[in-house]
Amino acid sequence: MNAAIDKILSELEELKCKSAKEVEEARIRFLGKKGSVTALFEEFKSFDKERKKEFGARINALKNAAVAKIEQLKAGAAESDVQDASGADLTMPGDGFALGSRHPVSIVRQQIVDIFRKFGYSVAEGPEIEDDYHVFEALNFPPNHPAREMQDTFFVSNGHLNPLLLRTHTSSVQVRTMETQPLPIRVVCPGRVFRNEAISARAHCIFHQVEGLYIDKGVTFADLKQAILLFAREMFGPETEIRMRPSYFPFTEPSAEVDVSCNICKGKGCNICKGTGWLEIMGCGMVDPNVLRASGIDPDVYSGFAFGMGVERIAMLKWQVNDLRHYFENDLRFLREFQTAVEV
Ligand code: DAH
C-alpha cells in the first residue's frame, strides 16, 4: 500500500497540464470512479481495523494532495487558456466602439432651449398627433380660413367637428400650456412638426420647431423685441443685430417676421443672405386677445408674446448647410462633421 501511495504521490508531483481539458483528464485519471486514488480507497475498505488505522491518515492525505493539485492546475490552465489556438491573448481589451455624435438638429434644439432656460423659460411638450382645436381653432384660425391651407396638413381622421391630424406647428403646445398651467407662463416648446410638402432643399414634410410663449400682466412688444435680440446674440454672436418686418399670423396681433444680420458677411451682402445682409429666423407677435380668451385668460388683465422658429433653419444658418435634406438622410460623412460641436 505504501508503495502504491508513494507512486501516486510522485505522479502527482510531476503532473503538468497545458489546458483545462488536460486537467479534467488528469482529475478522472486520479479521482474519477476508476481513478487510481479511488481504486486505493476501494482496496482500503476491505482492510481490517488494524490496517485501516495504519493507512487511514496516509490515504486521506493522498486524496487531499490529489484534490489540491488538480485545483492548482485548474487555476493555471484558466490563465493559459486565455491564449487561444491562434495564440491571441484573450485578456486583451476588445476593440472600442467609436462614440457617436449627437445629431445637428438635436444640438441646435438643445442650444435654443438652453438659451431660453437662462432667461427663465421652462420646457413644455405636447402630442404630435393633435386635434384641429389645438392646432387651428384655439389659435384663431376660423373654420375654412385660408390660413389653414398655408399649412398643408396631414389628417389622421376626418371627424367633422374636431379631426385628428399631425400637428403642423408647435403653437398647439401654447394652447395646451395656457389650458393647464397657472399664470404667469414662460415656456419654450420644442418638437417635431409635419406638413404635406414636396421634399426639396428648402422644404421637408417633417421638421422641428421651437415655440415660445410668455404671458403675464403688462408684457409689451418691447419685451418681445428684447427677448429675441438677446436670443439672437447668444445664438449667432454678440455682434448680431435683428430687424422686424410686419407680418400676419392668425394667433398674434401685431405679428412680425424676425431677421438677423447675416453672420457670414456681417451684413454686407453675400450669397447666403442673397445680397440683403439679413436672414429670416422666426415669426413672432403679441398673442391675439382671441387666443387668450379661448384658453380662459382675460386679455384685459394679461398680455403676452409668442414666437416660433424652425430648428433646421437655425442650424442651416449657423453652419451654412445649403440643403435641408442632409438633416434627414443620415449620411455619416455629414453627421460626423458635428462630432466636435457636442460640448457647446
Ligand atoms: N406657428 C408658426 C409657423 O409654424 C410660427 C410662429 C409664428 C409661431 C409666429 C408663433 C408666432 O408663436 O407668434 O409658421
Coordinates of C-alpha atoms and ligand atoms in Angstrom, one line a residue:
M1 CA 0.0 0.0 0.0
N2 CA 2.8 2.4 0.9
A3 CA 4.5 1.8 -2.4
A4 CA 1.2 2.5 -4.3
I5 CA 0.7 5.7 -2.4
D6 CA 4.2 6.9 -3.0
K7 CA 3.9 6.1 -6.7
I8 CA 0.7 8.2 -7.0
L9 CA 2.3 11.0 -4.9
S10 CA 5.3 11.2 -7.2
E11 CA 3.0 11.1 -10.3
L12 CA 1.0 14.0 -8.8
E13 CA 4.2 15.9 -8.2
E14 CA 5.3 15.6 -11.8
L15 CA 1.8 16.2 -13.2
K16 CA 1.7 19.1 -15.7
C17 CA -1.3 20.2 -17.8
K18 CA -1.5 22.6 -20.7
S19 CA -5.2 23.2 -20.8
A20 CA -8.4 22.8 -18.8
K21 CA -9.1 19.7 -20.9
E22 CA -5.9 18.0 -19.8
V23 CA -6.6 18.9 -16.2
E24 CA -10.0 17.3 -16.4
E25 CA -8.4 14.2 -17.9
A26 CA -6.0 14.1 -15.0
R27 CA -8.7 14.5 -12.5
I28 CA -10.5 11.5 -14.0
R29 CA -7.3 9.5 -14.0
F30 CA -6.7 10.1 -10.3
L31 CA -10.0 10.9 -8.7
G32 CA -12.6 9.6 -11.2
K33 CA -14.7 6.5 -10.5
K34 CA -12.0 4.3 -11.9
G35 CA -9.1 6.6 -10.9
S36 CA -6.0 5.4 -9.2
V37 CA -6.8 7.2 -5.9
T38 CA -10.3 6.0 -5.9
A39 CA -9.1 2.4 -6.5
L40 CA -6.8 2.6 -3.4
F41 CA -9.9 3.7 -1.4
E42 CA -11.8 0.7 -2.6
E43 CA -8.9 -1.5 -1.6
F44 CA -8.7 0.3 1.8
K45 CA -12.4 -0.5 2.5
S46 CA -11.5 -4.2 2.6
F47 CA -8.7 -3.7 5.2
D48 CA -9.2 -4.9 8.8
K49 CA -9.2 -2.5 11.7
E50 CA -5.5 -2.6 12.3
R51 CA -4.5 -1.9 8.7
K52 CA -7.2 0.8 8.4
K53 CA -5.5 2.5 11.4
E54 CA -2.2 2.2 9.7
F55 CA -3.1 3.6 6.3
G56 CA -6.1 5.8 7.0
A57 CA -4.2 9.0 7.6
R58 CA -1.9 8.5 4.6
I59 CA -4.6 7.6 2.2
N60 CA -6.6 10.7 3.2
A61 CA -3.6 12.8 2.8
L62 CA -3.1 11.4 -0.7
K63 CA -6.6 12.3 -1.6
N64 CA -6.2 15.8 -0.3
A65 CA -3.0 16.2 -2.2
A66 CA -4.6 15.0 -5.4
V67 CA -7.6 17.4 -5.0
A68 CA -5.2 20.3 -4.2
K69 CA -3.0 19.5 -7.2
I70 CA -6.0 19.4 -9.6
E71 CA -7.3 22.7 -8.2
Q72 CA -3.9 24.3 -8.6
L73 CA -3.6 23.0 -12.2
K74 CA -7.1 24.2 -13.0
A75 CA -6.3 27.8 -11.9
G76 CA -3.1 27.7 -14.0
A77 CA -4.9 26.3 -17.1
A78 CA -7.6 29.1 -16.8
E79 CA -4.7 31.5 -17.2
S80 CA -3.0 29.8 -20.1
D81 CA -6.3 29.1 -21.8
V82 CA -6.7 32.8 -22.5
Q83 CA -4.3 32.1 -25.3
D84 CA -6.5 30.5 -27.9
A85 CA -5.3 28.3 -30.7
S86 CA -4.3 31.2 -32.8
G87 CA -2.0 32.5 -30.0
A88 CA -4.2 35.6 -29.5
D89 CA -4.3 36.9 -25.9
L90 CA -7.9 36.8 -25.0
T91 CA -7.4 39.1 -22.0
M92 CA -6.6 42.0 -24.3
P93 CA -9.2 44.7 -24.2
G94 CA -11.7 44.5 -27.1
D95 CA -11.9 46.9 -29.9
G96 CA -13.5 50.1 -28.6
F97 CA -16.8 51.4 -30.1
A98 CA -16.3 54.8 -31.6
L99 CA -18.5 57.2 -29.7
G100 CA -21.4 58.5 -31.9
S101 CA -22.2 62.2 -32.1
R102 CA -25.4 64.0 -31.5
H103 CA -27.5 64.9 -34.5
P104 CA -27.0 68.5 -35.5
V105 CA -30.8 69.2 -35.2
S106 CA -30.6 67.9 -31.6
I107 CA -27.6 70.0 -30.9
V108 CA -29.3 73.2 -32.1
R109 CA -32.6 72.4 -30.5
Q110 CA -30.8 72.0 -27.2
Q111 CA -28.9 75.2 -27.7
I112 CA -32.1 77.1 -28.3
V113 CA -33.8 75.6 -25.3
D114 CA -30.7 76.3 -23.1
I115 CA -30.6 79.9 -24.1
F116 CA -34.3 80.4 -23.1
R117 CA -33.8 78.4 -19.9
K118 CA -31.2 81.0 -18.9
F119 CA -33.9 83.6 -19.4
G120 CA -36.2 81.7 -17.0
Y121 CA -38.3 79.8 -19.5
S122 CA -39.2 76.2 -18.8
V123 CA -39.9 73.5 -21.4
A124 CA -43.4 72.3 -22.3
E125 CA -44.3 69.5 -24.6
G126 CA -47.5 68.3 -26.4
P127 CA -48.6 65.5 -28.6
E128 CA -47.6 65.1 -32.2
I129 CA -51.0 63.7 -33.2
E130 CA -53.2 66.7 -32.3
D131 CA -56.7 67.8 -32.9
D132 CA -57.9 70.6 -35.1
Y133 CA -58.9 72.6 -32.0
H134 CA -55.4 72.9 -30.6
V135 CA -53.6 73.3 -33.9
F136 CA -56.1 75.7 -35.5
E137 CA -59.3 76.7 -33.8
A138 CA -58.0 77.8 -30.4
L139 CA -55.2 79.7 -32.3
N140 CA -57.8 81.9 -34.0
F141 CA -58.0 80.1 -37.3
P142 CA -61.7 80.2 -38.1
P143 CA -63.2 77.2 -39.9
N144 CA -62.4 77.4 -43.6
H145 CA -60.0 80.2 -43.0
P146 CA -57.5 80.2 -45.9
A147 CA -54.6 80.3 -43.4
R148 CA -55.3 76.6 -42.8
E149 CA -54.4 76.0 -46.4
M150 CA -51.0 77.6 -45.8
Q151 CA -50.0 74.7 -43.6
D152 CA -50.6 71.6 -45.7
T153 CA -52.0 69.3 -43.1
F154 CA -51.8 65.5 -42.8
F155 CA -55.1 64.4 -41.4
V156 CA -55.2 61.2 -39.3
S157 CA -59.0 61.0 -39.1
N158 CA -61.6 63.1 -40.8
G159 CA -64.0 63.6 -37.9
H160 CA -66.2 66.5 -38.9
L161 CA -66.0 68.5 -35.8
N162 CA -62.5 68.1 -34.5
P163 CA -60.4 65.9 -36.7
L164 CA -57.1 64.4 -35.6
L165 CA -54.1 65.5 -37.5
L166 CA -50.3 65.6 -37.4
R167 CA -49.5 69.0 -35.9
T168 CA -48.3 71.5 -38.4
H169 CA -46.6 73.7 -35.8
T170 CA -45.7 73.6 -32.2
S171 CA -48.0 76.6 -31.5
S172 CA -50.5 73.9 -30.4
V173 CA -48.4 73.4 -27.3
Q174 CA -49.1 77.1 -26.4
V175 CA -52.7 76.3 -26.2
R176 CA -52.2 73.2 -24.1
T177 CA -49.9 75.2 -21.7
M178 CA -52.4 78.0 -21.3
E179 CA -55.1 75.4 -20.6
T180 CA -53.2 73.7 -17.9
Q181 CA -50.5 76.0 -16.3
P182 CA -51.1 78.8 -13.8
L183 CA -50.1 82.3 -14.9
P184 CA -47.6 83.8 -15.4
I185 CA -46.4 81.5 -18.2
R186 CA -43.0 81.4 -19.7
V187 CA -42.3 78.3 -21.8
V188 CA -40.5 77.1 -24.8
C189 CA -42.0 74.2 -26.7
P190 CA -39.5 72.2 -28.8
G191 CA -41.0 69.5 -31.1
R192 CA -41.4 67.7 -34.4
V193 CA -44.0 69.0 -36.9
F194 CA -45.4 67.7 -40.1
R195 CA -46.5 69.3 -43.4
N196 CA -47.6 67.7 -46.6
E197 CA -44.9 69.4 -48.7
A198 CA -42.8 68.1 -51.6
I199 CA -39.3 67.4 -50.3
S200 CA -36.7 69.8 -51.6
A201 CA -33.5 71.6 -50.5
R202 CA -35.7 74.1 -48.7
A203 CA -38.8 72.1 -47.5
H204 CA -39.4 68.8 -45.9
C205 CA -42.5 67.0 -44.7
I206 CA -41.0 66.6 -41.2
F207 CA -39.1 69.2 -39.4
H208 CA -38.6 70.7 -35.9
Q209 CA -39.7 73.9 -34.3
V210 CA -39.3 75.7 -31.0
E211 CA -42.2 77.7 -29.9
G212 CA -42.0 80.4 -27.2
L213 CA -44.8 81.9 -25.1
Y214 CA -44.6 84.5 -22.3
I215 CA -47.8 85.7 -20.7
D216 CA -48.0 88.0 -17.7
K217 CA -49.5 91.3 -16.7
G218 CA -48.1 94.2 -18.7
V219 CA -46.0 92.2 -21.3
T220 CA -45.3 94.5 -24.3
F221 CA -43.8 94.3 -27.7
A222 CA -40.6 95.9 -26.3
D223 CA -40.2 92.8 -24.1
L224 CA -40.6 90.6 -27.2
K225 CA -38.0 92.5 -29.1
Q226 CA -35.6 92.4 -26.2
A227 CA -36.0 88.6 -25.7
I228 CA -35.4 88.0 -29.4
L229 CA -32.4 90.3 -29.6
L230 CA -30.8 88.5 -26.6
F231 CA -31.6 85.1 -28.1
A232 CA -30.1 86.1 -31.5
R233 CA -26.9 87.4 -29.9
E234 CA -26.5 84.2 -27.8
M235 CA -27.1 82.0 -30.8
F236 CA -25.3 83.9 -33.6
G237 CA -22.7 86.0 -31.7
P238 CA -22.7 89.3 -29.7
E239 CA -22.4 91.5 -32.8
T240 CA -25.7 90.2 -34.2
E241 CA -28.5 92.7 -35.0
I242 CA -32.2 92.0 -35.5
R243 CA -34.9 93.7 -37.5
M244 CA -38.6 93.0 -37.5
R245 CA -40.9 93.2 -40.5
P246 CA -44.7 93.4 -40.2
S247 CA -46.3 90.1 -41.0
Y248 CA -49.5 88.1 -40.4
F249 CA -50.3 85.1 -38.2
P250 CA -53.9 84.4 -37.0
F251 CA -52.7 83.9 -33.4
T252 CA -50.7 87.1 -33.0
E253 CA -51.6 90.8 -33.4
P254 CA -49.4 92.6 -34.3
S255 CA -47.2 90.0 -35.9
A256 CA -43.7 90.2 -37.2
E257 CA -41.1 88.3 -39.0
V258 CA -37.6 88.5 -37.5
D259 CA -34.4 88.7 -39.5
V260 CA -30.8 88.6 -38.0
S261 CA -27.9 90.3 -39.6
C262 CA -26.0 87.8 -41.8
N263 CA -23.3 86.3 -39.7
I264 CA -21.3 85.3 -42.7
C265 CA -20.8 88.7 -44.5
K266 CA -21.6 90.7 -41.3
G267 CA -24.4 92.5 -43.1
K268 CA -22.5 93.4 -46.3
G269 CA -24.4 91.0 -48.5
C270 CA -23.3 87.6 -49.7
N271 CA -24.9 84.6 -51.5
I272 CA -26.2 83.1 -48.2
C273 CA -28.2 86.2 -47.4
K274 CA -28.8 86.7 -51.2
G275 CA -27.1 90.1 -51.0
T276 CA -29.5 91.5 -48.5
G277 CA -27.4 91.3 -45.4
W278 CA -30.3 89.7 -43.5
L279 CA -31.5 86.2 -42.7
E280 CA -35.0 85.3 -41.7
I281 CA -35.1 83.3 -38.5
M282 CA -38.6 83.3 -37.0
G283 CA -42.2 84.6 -36.7
C284 CA -43.5 86.3 -33.6
G285 CA -46.0 88.7 -32.2
M286 CA -48.3 89.7 -29.4
V287 CA -50.7 86.9 -28.5
D288 CA -54.1 87.7 -30.1
P289 CA -56.7 88.5 -27.4
N290 CA -58.9 85.9 -29.1
V291 CA -56.3 83.2 -28.4
L292 CA -56.0 84.3 -24.7
R293 CA -59.8 84.2 -24.4
A294 CA -60.1 80.8 -26.0
S295 CA -57.9 79.4 -23.2
G296 CA -59.8 81.2 -20.4
I297 CA -57.2 84.1 -19.9
D298 CA -58.6 87.6 -19.6
P299 CA -56.9 89.8 -22.3
D300 CA -57.9 92.9 -20.3
V301 CA -55.6 91.8 -17.5
Y302 CA -52.9 89.7 -19.2
S303 CA -50.9 90.1 -22.3
G304 CA -48.1 88.1 -23.9
F305 CA -45.9 87.4 -26.8
A306 CA -45.2 84.3 -28.8
F307 CA -42.6 83.3 -31.3
G308 CA -41.8 80.2 -33.4
M309 CA -38.7 79.2 -35.2
G310 CA -37.6 76.2 -37.3
V311 CA -34.7 74.3 -35.8
E312 CA -33.3 73.1 -39.1
R313 CA -33.4 76.7 -40.4
I314 CA -31.4 78.0 -37.5
A315 CA -29.0 75.0 -37.9
M316 CA -28.6 75.7 -41.6
L317 CA -27.8 79.4 -40.9
K318 CA -25.4 78.6 -38.1
W319 CA -23.4 76.0 -40.1
Q320 CA -24.1 77.2 -43.6
V321 CA -25.8 74.0 -44.7
N322 CA -27.4 74.6 -48.0
D323 CA -29.7 71.6 -48.3
L324 CA -32.3 70.7 -45.7
R325 CA -32.3 67.1 -46.8
H326 CA -28.9 66.5 -45.3
Y327 CA -30.6 66.5 -41.9
F328 CA -32.7 63.5 -42.7
E329 CA -30.6 61.3 -44.8
N330 CA -28.2 60.2 -42.1
D331 CA -25.1 60.3 -44.3
L332 CA -22.4 59.6 -41.7
R333 CA -19.9 61.9 -43.5
F334 CA -22.4 64.8 -42.8
L335 CA -23.3 63.7 -39.3
R336 CA -19.6 63.3 -38.2
E337 CA -18.9 66.9 -39.0
F338 CA -20.8 67.8 -35.9
Q339 CA -18.9 65.5 -33.6
T340 CA -16.9 68.3 -32.1
A341 CA -20.0 70.5 -31.7
V342 CA -21.4 68.4 -28.9
E343 CA -19.8 70.2 -26.0
V344 CA -21.4 73.5 -26.8
Ligands
DAH1 N1 -46.5 78.7 -36.0 C1 -45.8 79.5 -37.0 C2 -45.4 78.6 -38.1 O1 -45.4 77.4 -38.0 C3 -44.6 80.1 -36.4 C4 -45.0 81.2 -35.5 C5 -45.1 82.5 -35.9 C6 -45.2 80.9 -34.1 C7 -45.5 83.5 -35.1 C8 -45.5 81.9 -33.3 C9 -45.7 83.2 -33.7 O2 -45.7 81.7 -32.0 O3 -46.0 84.2 -32.9 O4 -45.2 79.1 -39.2

